[in-house]
CSV table of C-alpha atoms and ligand atoms in Angstrom, one decimal:
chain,number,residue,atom,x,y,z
A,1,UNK,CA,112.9,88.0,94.3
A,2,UNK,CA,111.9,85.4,96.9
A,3,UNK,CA,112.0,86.4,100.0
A,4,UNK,CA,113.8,83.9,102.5
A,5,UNK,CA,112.0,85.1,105.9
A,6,UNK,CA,108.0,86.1,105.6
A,7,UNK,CA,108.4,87.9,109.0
A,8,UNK,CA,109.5,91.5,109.1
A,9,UNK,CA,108.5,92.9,111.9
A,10,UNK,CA,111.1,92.2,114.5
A,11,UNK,CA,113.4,94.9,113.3
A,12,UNK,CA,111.5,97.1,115.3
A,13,UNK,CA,111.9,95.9,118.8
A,14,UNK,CA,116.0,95.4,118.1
A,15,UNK,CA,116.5,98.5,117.4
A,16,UNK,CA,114.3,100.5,119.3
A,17,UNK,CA,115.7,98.4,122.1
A,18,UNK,CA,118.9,99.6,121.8
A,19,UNK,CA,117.8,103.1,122.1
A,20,UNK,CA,113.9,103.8,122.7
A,21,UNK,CA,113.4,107.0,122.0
A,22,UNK,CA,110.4,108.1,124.3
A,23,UNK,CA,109.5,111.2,126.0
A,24,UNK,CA,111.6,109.4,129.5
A,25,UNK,CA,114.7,110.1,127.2
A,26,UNK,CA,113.8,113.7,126.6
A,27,UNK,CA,113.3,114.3,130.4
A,28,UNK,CA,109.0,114.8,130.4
A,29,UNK,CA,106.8,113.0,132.6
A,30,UNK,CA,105.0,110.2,131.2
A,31,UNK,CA,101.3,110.7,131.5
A,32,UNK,CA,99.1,111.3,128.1
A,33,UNK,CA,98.7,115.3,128.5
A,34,UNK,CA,102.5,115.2,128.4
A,35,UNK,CA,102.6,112.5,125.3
A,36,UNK,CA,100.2,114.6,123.7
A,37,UNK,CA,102.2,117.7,124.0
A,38,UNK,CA,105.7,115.6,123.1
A,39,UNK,CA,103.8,114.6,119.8
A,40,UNK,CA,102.1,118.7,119.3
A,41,UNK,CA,105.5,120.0,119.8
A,42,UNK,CA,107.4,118.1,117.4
A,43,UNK,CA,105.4,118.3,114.3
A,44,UNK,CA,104.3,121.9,115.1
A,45,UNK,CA,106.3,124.9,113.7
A,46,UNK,CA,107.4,125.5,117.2
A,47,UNK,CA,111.1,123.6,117.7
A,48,UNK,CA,112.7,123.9,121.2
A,49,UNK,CA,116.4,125.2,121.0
A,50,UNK,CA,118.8,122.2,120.0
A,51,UNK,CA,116.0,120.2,118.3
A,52,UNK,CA,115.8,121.4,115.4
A,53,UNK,CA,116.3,117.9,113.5
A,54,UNK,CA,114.2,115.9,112.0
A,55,UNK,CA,112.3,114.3,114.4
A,56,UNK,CA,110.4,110.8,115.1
A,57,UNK,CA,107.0,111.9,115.6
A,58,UNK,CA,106.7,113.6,112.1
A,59,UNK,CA,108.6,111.2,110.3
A,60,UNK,CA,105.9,108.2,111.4
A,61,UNK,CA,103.0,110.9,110.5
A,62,UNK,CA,104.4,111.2,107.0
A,63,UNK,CA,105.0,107.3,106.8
A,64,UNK,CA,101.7,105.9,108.3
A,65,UNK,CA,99.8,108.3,105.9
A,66,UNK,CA,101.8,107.8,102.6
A,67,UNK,CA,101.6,104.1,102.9
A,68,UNK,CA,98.0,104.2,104.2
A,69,UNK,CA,95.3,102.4,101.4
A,70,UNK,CA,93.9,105.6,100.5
A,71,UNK,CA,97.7,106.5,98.8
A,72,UNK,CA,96.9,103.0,96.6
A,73,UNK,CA,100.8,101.9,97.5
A,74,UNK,CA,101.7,105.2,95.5
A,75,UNK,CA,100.9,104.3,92.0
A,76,UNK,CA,98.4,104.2,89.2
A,77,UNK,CA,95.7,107.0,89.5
A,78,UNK,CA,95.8,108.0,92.9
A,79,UNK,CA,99.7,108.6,92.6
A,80,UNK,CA,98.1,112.3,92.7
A,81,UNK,CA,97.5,112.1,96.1
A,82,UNK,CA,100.9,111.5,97.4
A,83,UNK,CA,102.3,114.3,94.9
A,84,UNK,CA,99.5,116.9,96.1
A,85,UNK,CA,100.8,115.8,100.0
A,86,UNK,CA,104.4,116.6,99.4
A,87,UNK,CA,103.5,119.7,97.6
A,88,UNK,CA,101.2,120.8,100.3
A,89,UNK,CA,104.4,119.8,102.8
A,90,UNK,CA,105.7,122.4,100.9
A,91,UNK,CA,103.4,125.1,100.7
A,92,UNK,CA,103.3,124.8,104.4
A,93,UNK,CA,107.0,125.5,104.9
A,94,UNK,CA,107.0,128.0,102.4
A,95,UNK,CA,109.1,127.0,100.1
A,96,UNK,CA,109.2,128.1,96.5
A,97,UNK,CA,108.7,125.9,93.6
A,98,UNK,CA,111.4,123.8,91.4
A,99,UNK,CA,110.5,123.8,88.0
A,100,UNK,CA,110.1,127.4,86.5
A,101,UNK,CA,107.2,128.3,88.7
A,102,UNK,CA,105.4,125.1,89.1
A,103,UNK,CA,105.6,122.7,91.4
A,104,UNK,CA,105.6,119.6,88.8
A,105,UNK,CA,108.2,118.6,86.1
A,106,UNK,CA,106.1,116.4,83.9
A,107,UNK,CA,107.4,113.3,82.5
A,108,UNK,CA,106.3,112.1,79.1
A,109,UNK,CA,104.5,109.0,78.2
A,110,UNK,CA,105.8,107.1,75.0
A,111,UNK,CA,102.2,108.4,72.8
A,112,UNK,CA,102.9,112.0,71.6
A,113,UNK,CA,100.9,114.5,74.3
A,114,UNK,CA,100.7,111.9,77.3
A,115,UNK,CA,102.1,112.0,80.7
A,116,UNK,CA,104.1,109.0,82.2
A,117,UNK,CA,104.8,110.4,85.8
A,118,UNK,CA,105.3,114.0,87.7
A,119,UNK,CA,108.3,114.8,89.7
A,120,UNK,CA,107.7,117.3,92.3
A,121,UNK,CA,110.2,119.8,93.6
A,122,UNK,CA,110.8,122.6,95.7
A,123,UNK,CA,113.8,125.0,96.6
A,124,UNK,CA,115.5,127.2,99.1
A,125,UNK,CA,118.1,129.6,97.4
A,126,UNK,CA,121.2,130.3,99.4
A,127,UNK,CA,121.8,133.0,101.2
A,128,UNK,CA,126.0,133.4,100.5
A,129,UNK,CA,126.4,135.2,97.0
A,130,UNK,CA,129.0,133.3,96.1
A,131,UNK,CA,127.5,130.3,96.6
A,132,UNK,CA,123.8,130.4,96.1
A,133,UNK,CA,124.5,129.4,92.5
A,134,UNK,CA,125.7,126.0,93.4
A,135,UNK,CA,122.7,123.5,94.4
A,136,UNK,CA,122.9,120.2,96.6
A,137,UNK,CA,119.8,118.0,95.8
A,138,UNK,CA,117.9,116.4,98.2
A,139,UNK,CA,115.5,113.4,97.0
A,140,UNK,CA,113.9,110.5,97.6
A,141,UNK,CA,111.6,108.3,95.5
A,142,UNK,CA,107.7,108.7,96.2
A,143,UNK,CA,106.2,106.1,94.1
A,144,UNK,CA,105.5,102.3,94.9
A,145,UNK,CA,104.5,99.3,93.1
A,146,UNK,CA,100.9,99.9,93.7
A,147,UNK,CA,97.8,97.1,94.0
A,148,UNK,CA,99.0,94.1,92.0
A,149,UNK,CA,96.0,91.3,91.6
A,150,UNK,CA,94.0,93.7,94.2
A,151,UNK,CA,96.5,93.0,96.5
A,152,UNK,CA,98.2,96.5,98.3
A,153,UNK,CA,101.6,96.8,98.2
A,154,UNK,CA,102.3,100.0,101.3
A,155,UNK,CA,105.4,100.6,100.7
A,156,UNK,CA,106.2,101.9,103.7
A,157,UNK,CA,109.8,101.2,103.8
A,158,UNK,CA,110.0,101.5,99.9
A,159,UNK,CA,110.2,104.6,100.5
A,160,UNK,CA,107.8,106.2,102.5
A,161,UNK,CA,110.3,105.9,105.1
A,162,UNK,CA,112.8,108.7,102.6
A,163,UNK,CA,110.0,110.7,101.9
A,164,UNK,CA,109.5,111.4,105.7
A,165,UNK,CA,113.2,111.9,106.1
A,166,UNK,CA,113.3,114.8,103.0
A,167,UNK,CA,109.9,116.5,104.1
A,168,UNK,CA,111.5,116.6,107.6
A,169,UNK,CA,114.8,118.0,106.3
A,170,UNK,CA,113.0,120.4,104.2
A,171,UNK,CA,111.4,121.6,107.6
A,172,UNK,CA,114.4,122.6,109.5
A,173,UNK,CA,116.4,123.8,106.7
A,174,UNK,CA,113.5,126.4,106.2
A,175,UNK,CA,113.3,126.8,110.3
A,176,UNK,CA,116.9,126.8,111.2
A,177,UNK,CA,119.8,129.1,109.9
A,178,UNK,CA,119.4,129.9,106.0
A,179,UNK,CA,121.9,127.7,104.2
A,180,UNK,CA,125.0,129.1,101.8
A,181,UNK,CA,124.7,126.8,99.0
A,182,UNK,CA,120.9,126.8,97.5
A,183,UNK,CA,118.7,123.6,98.0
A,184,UNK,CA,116.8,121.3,95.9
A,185,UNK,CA,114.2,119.5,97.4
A,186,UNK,CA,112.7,116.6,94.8
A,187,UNK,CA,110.2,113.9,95.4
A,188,UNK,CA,111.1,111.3,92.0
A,189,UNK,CA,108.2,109.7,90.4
A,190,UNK,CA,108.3,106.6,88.4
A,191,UNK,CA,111.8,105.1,90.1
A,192,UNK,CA,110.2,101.6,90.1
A,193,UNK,CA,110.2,101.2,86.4
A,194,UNK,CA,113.4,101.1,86.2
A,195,UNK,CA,114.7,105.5,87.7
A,196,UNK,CA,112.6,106.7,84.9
A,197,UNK,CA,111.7,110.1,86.6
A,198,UNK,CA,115.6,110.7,88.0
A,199,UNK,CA,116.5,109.7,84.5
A,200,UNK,CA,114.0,112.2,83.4
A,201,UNK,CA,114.8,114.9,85.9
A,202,UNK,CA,119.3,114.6,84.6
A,203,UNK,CA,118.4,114.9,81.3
A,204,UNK,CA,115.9,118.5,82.0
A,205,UNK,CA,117.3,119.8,85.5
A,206,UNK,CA,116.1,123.4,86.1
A,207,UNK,CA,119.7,124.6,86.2
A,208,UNK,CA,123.1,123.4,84.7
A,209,UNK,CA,124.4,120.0,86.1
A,210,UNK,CA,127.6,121.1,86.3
A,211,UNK,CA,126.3,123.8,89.1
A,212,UNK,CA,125.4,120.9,91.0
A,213,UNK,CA,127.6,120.3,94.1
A,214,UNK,CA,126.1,117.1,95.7
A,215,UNK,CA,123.4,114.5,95.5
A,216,UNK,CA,122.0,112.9,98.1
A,217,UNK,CA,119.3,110.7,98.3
A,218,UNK,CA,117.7,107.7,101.0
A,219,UNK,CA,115.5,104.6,99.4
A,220,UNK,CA,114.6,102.5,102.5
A,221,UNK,CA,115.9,103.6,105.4
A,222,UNK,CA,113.5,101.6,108.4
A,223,UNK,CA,114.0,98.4,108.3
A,224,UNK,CA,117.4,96.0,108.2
A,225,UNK,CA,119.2,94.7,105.8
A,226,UNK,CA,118.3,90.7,105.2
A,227,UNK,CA,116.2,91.2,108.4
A,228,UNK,CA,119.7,90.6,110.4
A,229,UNK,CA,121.8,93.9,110.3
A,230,UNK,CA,119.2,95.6,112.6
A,231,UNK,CA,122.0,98.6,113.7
A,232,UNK,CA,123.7,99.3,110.3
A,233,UNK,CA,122.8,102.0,107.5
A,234,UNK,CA,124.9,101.4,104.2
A,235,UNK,CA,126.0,104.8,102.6
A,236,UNK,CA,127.5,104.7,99.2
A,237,UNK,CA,129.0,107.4,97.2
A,238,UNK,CA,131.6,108.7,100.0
A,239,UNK,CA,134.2,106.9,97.5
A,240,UNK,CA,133.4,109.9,94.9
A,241,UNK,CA,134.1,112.7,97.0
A,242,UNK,CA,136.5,111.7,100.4
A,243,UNK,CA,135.8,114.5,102.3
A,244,UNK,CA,132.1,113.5,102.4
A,245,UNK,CA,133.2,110.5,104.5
A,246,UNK,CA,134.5,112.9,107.1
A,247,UNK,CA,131.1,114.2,107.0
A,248,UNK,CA,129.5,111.1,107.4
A,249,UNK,CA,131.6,110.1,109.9
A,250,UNK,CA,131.1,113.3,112.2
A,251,UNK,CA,127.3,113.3,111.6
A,252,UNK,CA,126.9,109.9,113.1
A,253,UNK,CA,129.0,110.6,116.2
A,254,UNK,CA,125.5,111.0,118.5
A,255,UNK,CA,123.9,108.3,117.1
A,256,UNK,CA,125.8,105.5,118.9
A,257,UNK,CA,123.4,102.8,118.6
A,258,UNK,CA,123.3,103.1,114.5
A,259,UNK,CA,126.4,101.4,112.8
A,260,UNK,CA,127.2,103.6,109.4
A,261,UNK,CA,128.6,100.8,107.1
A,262,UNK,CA,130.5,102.7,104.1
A,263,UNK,CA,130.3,100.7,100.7
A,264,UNK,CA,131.3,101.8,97.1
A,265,UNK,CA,128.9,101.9,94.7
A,266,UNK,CA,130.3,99.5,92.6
A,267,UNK,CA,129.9,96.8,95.3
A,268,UNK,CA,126.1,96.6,93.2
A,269,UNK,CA,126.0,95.1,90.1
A,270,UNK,CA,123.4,98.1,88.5
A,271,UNK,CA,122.2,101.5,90.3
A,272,UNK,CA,119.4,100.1,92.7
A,273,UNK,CA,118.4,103.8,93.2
A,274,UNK,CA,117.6,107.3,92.2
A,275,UNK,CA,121.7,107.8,92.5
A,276,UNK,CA,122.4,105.6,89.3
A,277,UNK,CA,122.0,108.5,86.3
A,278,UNK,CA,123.6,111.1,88.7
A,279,UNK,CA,126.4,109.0,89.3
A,280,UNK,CA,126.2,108.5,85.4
A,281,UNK,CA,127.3,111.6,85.2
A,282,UNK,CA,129.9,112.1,87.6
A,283,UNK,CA,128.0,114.2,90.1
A,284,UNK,CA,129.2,113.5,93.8
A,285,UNK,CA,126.4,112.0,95.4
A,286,UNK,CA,125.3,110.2,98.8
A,287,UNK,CA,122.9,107.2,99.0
A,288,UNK,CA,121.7,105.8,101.9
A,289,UNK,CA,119.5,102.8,103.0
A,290,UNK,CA,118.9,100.2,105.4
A,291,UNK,CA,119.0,97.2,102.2
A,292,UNK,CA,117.1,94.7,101.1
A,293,UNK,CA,115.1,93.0,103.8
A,294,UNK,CA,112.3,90.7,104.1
A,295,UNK,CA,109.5,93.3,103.6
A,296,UNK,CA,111.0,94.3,100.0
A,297,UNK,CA,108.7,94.7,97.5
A,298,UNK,CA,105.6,92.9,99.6
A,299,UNK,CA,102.2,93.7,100.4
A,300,UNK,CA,103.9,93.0,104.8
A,301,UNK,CA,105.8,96.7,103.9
A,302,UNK,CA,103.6,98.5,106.2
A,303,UNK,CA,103.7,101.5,108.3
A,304,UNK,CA,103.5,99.7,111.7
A,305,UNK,CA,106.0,97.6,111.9
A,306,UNK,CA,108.6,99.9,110.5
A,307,UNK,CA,111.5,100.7,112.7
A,308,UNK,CA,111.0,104.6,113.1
A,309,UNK,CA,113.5,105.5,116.1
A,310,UNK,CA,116.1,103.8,113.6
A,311,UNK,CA,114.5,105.9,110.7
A,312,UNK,CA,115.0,109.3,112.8
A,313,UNK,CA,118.4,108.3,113.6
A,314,UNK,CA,119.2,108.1,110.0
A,315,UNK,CA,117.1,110.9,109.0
A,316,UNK,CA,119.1,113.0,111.9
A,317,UNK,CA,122.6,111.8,110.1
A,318,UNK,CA,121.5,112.7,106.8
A,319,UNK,CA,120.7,116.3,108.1
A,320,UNK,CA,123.7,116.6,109.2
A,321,UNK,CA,125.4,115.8,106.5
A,322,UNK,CA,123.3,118.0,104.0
A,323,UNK,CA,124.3,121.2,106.4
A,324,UNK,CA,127.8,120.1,106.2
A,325,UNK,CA,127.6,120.1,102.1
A,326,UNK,CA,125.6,123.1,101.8
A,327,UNK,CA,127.6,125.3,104.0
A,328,UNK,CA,131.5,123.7,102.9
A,329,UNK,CA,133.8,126.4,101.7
A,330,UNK,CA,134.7,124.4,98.7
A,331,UNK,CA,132.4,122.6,96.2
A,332,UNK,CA,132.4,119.1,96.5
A,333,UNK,CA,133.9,117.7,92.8
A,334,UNK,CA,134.2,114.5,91.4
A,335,UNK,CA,136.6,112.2,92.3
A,336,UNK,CA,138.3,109.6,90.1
A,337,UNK,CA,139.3,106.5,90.3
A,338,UNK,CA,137.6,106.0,93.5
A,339,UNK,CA,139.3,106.2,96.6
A,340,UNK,CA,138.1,103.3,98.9
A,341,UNK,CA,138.6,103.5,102.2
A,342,UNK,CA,139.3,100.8,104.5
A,343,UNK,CA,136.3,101.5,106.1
A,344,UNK,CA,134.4,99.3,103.3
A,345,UNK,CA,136.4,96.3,104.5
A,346,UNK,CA,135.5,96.7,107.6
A,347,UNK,CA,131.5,96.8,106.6
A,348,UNK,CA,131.8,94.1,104.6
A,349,UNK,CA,133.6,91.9,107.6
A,350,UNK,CA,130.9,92.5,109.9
A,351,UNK,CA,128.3,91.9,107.2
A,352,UNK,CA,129.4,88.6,106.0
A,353,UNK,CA,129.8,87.7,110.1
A,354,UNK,CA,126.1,88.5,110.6
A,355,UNK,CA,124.5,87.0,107.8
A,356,UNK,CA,126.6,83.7,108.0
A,357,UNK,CA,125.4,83.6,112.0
A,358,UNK,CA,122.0,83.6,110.2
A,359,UNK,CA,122.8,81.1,107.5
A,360,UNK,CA,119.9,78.5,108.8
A,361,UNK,CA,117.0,80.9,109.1
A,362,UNK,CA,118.0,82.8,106.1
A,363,UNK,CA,118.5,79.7,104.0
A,364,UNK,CA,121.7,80.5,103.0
A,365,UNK,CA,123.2,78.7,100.5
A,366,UNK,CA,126.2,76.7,99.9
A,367,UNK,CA,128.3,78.7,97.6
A,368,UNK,CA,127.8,82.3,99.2
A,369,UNK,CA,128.7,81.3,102.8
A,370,UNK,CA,132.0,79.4,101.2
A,371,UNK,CA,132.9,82.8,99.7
A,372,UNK,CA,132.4,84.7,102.7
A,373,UNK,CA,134.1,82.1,105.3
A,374,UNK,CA,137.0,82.6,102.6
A,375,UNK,CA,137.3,86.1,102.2
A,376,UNK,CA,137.9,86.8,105.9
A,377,UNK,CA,141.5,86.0,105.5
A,378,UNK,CA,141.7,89.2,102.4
A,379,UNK,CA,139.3,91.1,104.5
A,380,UNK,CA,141.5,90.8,108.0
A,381,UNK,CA,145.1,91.6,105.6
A,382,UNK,CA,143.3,94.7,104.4
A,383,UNK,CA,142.1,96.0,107.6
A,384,UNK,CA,145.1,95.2,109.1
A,385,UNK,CA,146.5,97.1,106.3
A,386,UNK,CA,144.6,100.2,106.3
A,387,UNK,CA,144.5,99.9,102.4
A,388,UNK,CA,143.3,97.8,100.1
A,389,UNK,CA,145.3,96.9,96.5
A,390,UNK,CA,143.4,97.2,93.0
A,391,UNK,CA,143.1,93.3,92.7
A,392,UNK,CA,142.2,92.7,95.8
A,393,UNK,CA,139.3,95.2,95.7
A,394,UNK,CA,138.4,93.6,92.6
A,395,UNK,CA,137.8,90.1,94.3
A,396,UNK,CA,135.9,91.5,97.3
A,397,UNK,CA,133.3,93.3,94.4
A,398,UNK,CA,133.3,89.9,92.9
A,399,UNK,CA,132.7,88.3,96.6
A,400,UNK,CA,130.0,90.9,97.5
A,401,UNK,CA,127.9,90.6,93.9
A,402,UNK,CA,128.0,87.4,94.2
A,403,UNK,CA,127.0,87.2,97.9
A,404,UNK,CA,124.0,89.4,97.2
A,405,UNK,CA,122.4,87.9,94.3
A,406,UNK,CA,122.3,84.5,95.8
A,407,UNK,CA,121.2,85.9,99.1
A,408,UNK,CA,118.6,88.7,98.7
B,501,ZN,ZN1,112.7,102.2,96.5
């Protein structure tokens, strides 16, 4: 994939623009003593009442050391590394491990006896009788492309930026009130050639799939999508299981500088994510990311221009969300066909709106921007609406697969 704009870095000043989180916003003094004891404070065990979210300061510890040189962009031999730091993450928070004891699930290589990739997981088991025997999965993809012709690619983004977000949430679901439902906490391996180690994990999950109540998982969650949609985080999946988007929805309330744009899944021609063979499956799931952006896949993914009070405010959602899910009376179930809300149409309006604005410096070409300038007409009659037919749906999927092949 070529990228259209080599420069990725202005995400961060948008955003953090909008809303810079700094320790003036949280009501300290700014002198260093003070900034020192902001940053001791929130990665320490200690969490002040309220705060018990993921916060900023941990998530860009996690990210700057993950997509440091010494992690080798998260493949290849030192892949270890980055598996030993989650499982130490772990350790710390004193979580149990996933797989029968052990903190690895090994994934075979195609000679007889060899070892492809390791996922890592940990778990928290529910404290409600009823429903400790029903699991929601958190995960996010720790592996990277790697050093290609000696060259690093950080991965920062892709997805550091998740893997800050789950450590996080592992650390105040083990610090704050001990959740109904039990939890699955899972670091894939391997997602870059092609999901292998979510494939992997479906096909030998350490308890029956059908005891599984929701999936939720984050690939690139700090940067914006072509560069452009520098306040929106797309979520997929709510179209499985409606009451999710309720969820969503509420979650996001505090976060008024972050735009939640809801998609369906089947807005992407294949599964670009550790979703697909859960989805596969029919197992309600979440997915969340910031898209495809200039950065993707490039050796300019690196930790310091990621856009980390927009990563906290996702990571901050996502909590939310996973308490709502663990702690629901009823388990979430699969639901089919999907039910699209109008919300989509809405995301897809302002999407087509900010990337045709950006047509010249994107280098946008002919054909997508005539089928976005023409699908506002369908887009404003379904939002109009408040429902969208079969055929028309089927048009905007056509629209929006089109749209992104030719643009990102
Ligand atoms: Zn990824």
């Amino acid at each position: 994939m070529t990228p259209k704009n080599p420069s990725c870095g202005n995400s961060v000043k948008n955003f953090s623009n909008l809303r810079a989180i700094t320790p003036v916003d949280r009501g300290l003094p700014v002198n260093a003593l003070a900034l020192s004891l902001f940053f001791l404070l929130a990665t320490s065990a200690f969490v002040r009442a309220g705060e018990n979210e993921p916060q900023l300061a941990a998530i860009k510890t996690h990210v700057e050391t993950l997509a440091s040189p010494e992690y080798g962009g998260r493949a290849g031999e030192v892949a270890a590394k980055s598996r030993t730091y989650l499982i130490e993450a772990f350790q710390k928070l004193k979580l149990e491990p996933l797989f029968n004891g052990s903190w690895y699930q090994d994934i075979p290589g195609r000679e007889a006896g060899s070892v492809a990739g390791r996922n890592v997981g940990a778990k928290i088991i529910g404290s409600d009788p009823k429903l400790k025997d029903e699991w929601v999965i958190v995960a996010a993809h720790f592996d990277h492309v790697g050093v290609i012709n000696g060259v690093l690619f950080p991965g920062a983004d892709d997805n550091a930026s998740a893997v800050a977000m789950l450590l996080e949430t592992a650390r105040c679901l083990q610090q704050g009130e001990k959740p109904k439902r039990s939890v699955m906490l899972i670091g894939f391996d391997l997602e870059e050639r092609g999901l292998v180690g979510s494939r992997y994990f479906v096909e030998h999950s350490p308890v029956p799939l059908d005891r599984v109540a929701l999936f939720v998982t984050a690939d690139m969650i700090g940067r914006a999508l072509g560069g452009v949609a520098k306040s929106y985080v797309f979520v997929m999946g709510t179209e499985h299981y409606p009451p999710s988007l309720g969820w969503v929805k509420k979650a996001s309330e505090a976060e008024k500088q972050l735009d939640v744009g809801i998609l369906g899944a089947d807005l992407l021609l294949i599964d670009r994510s550790d979703y697909g063979p859960f989805r596969s499956r029919k197992i309600p799931f979440l997915f969340f990311s910031t898209g495809e952006n200039p950065c993707y896949h490039r050796p300019t993914d690196v930790a310091a221009t990621l856009d980390y009070p927009k990563a906290e405010a996702i990571s901050r959602v996502m909590y939310r969300v996973i308490l709502s899910a663990i702690n629901a009376p009823a388990k979430p179930t699969w639901t089919s066909p999907a039910q699209i809300d109008v919300a989509e149409a809405k995301t897809l309006r302002d999407i087509f709106k900010l990337l045709l604005a950006n047509r010249d410096s994107m280098k946008i070409g002919r054909t997508p921007v005539y089928l976005m300038e023409s699908s506002f007409k369908l887009l404003d009659t379904v939002i109009e609406r408040g429902s969208v037919t079969a055929s028309e749906r089927a048009s905007l999927i056509r629209v929006a697969q089109i749209v992104m092949a030719a643009v990102f």
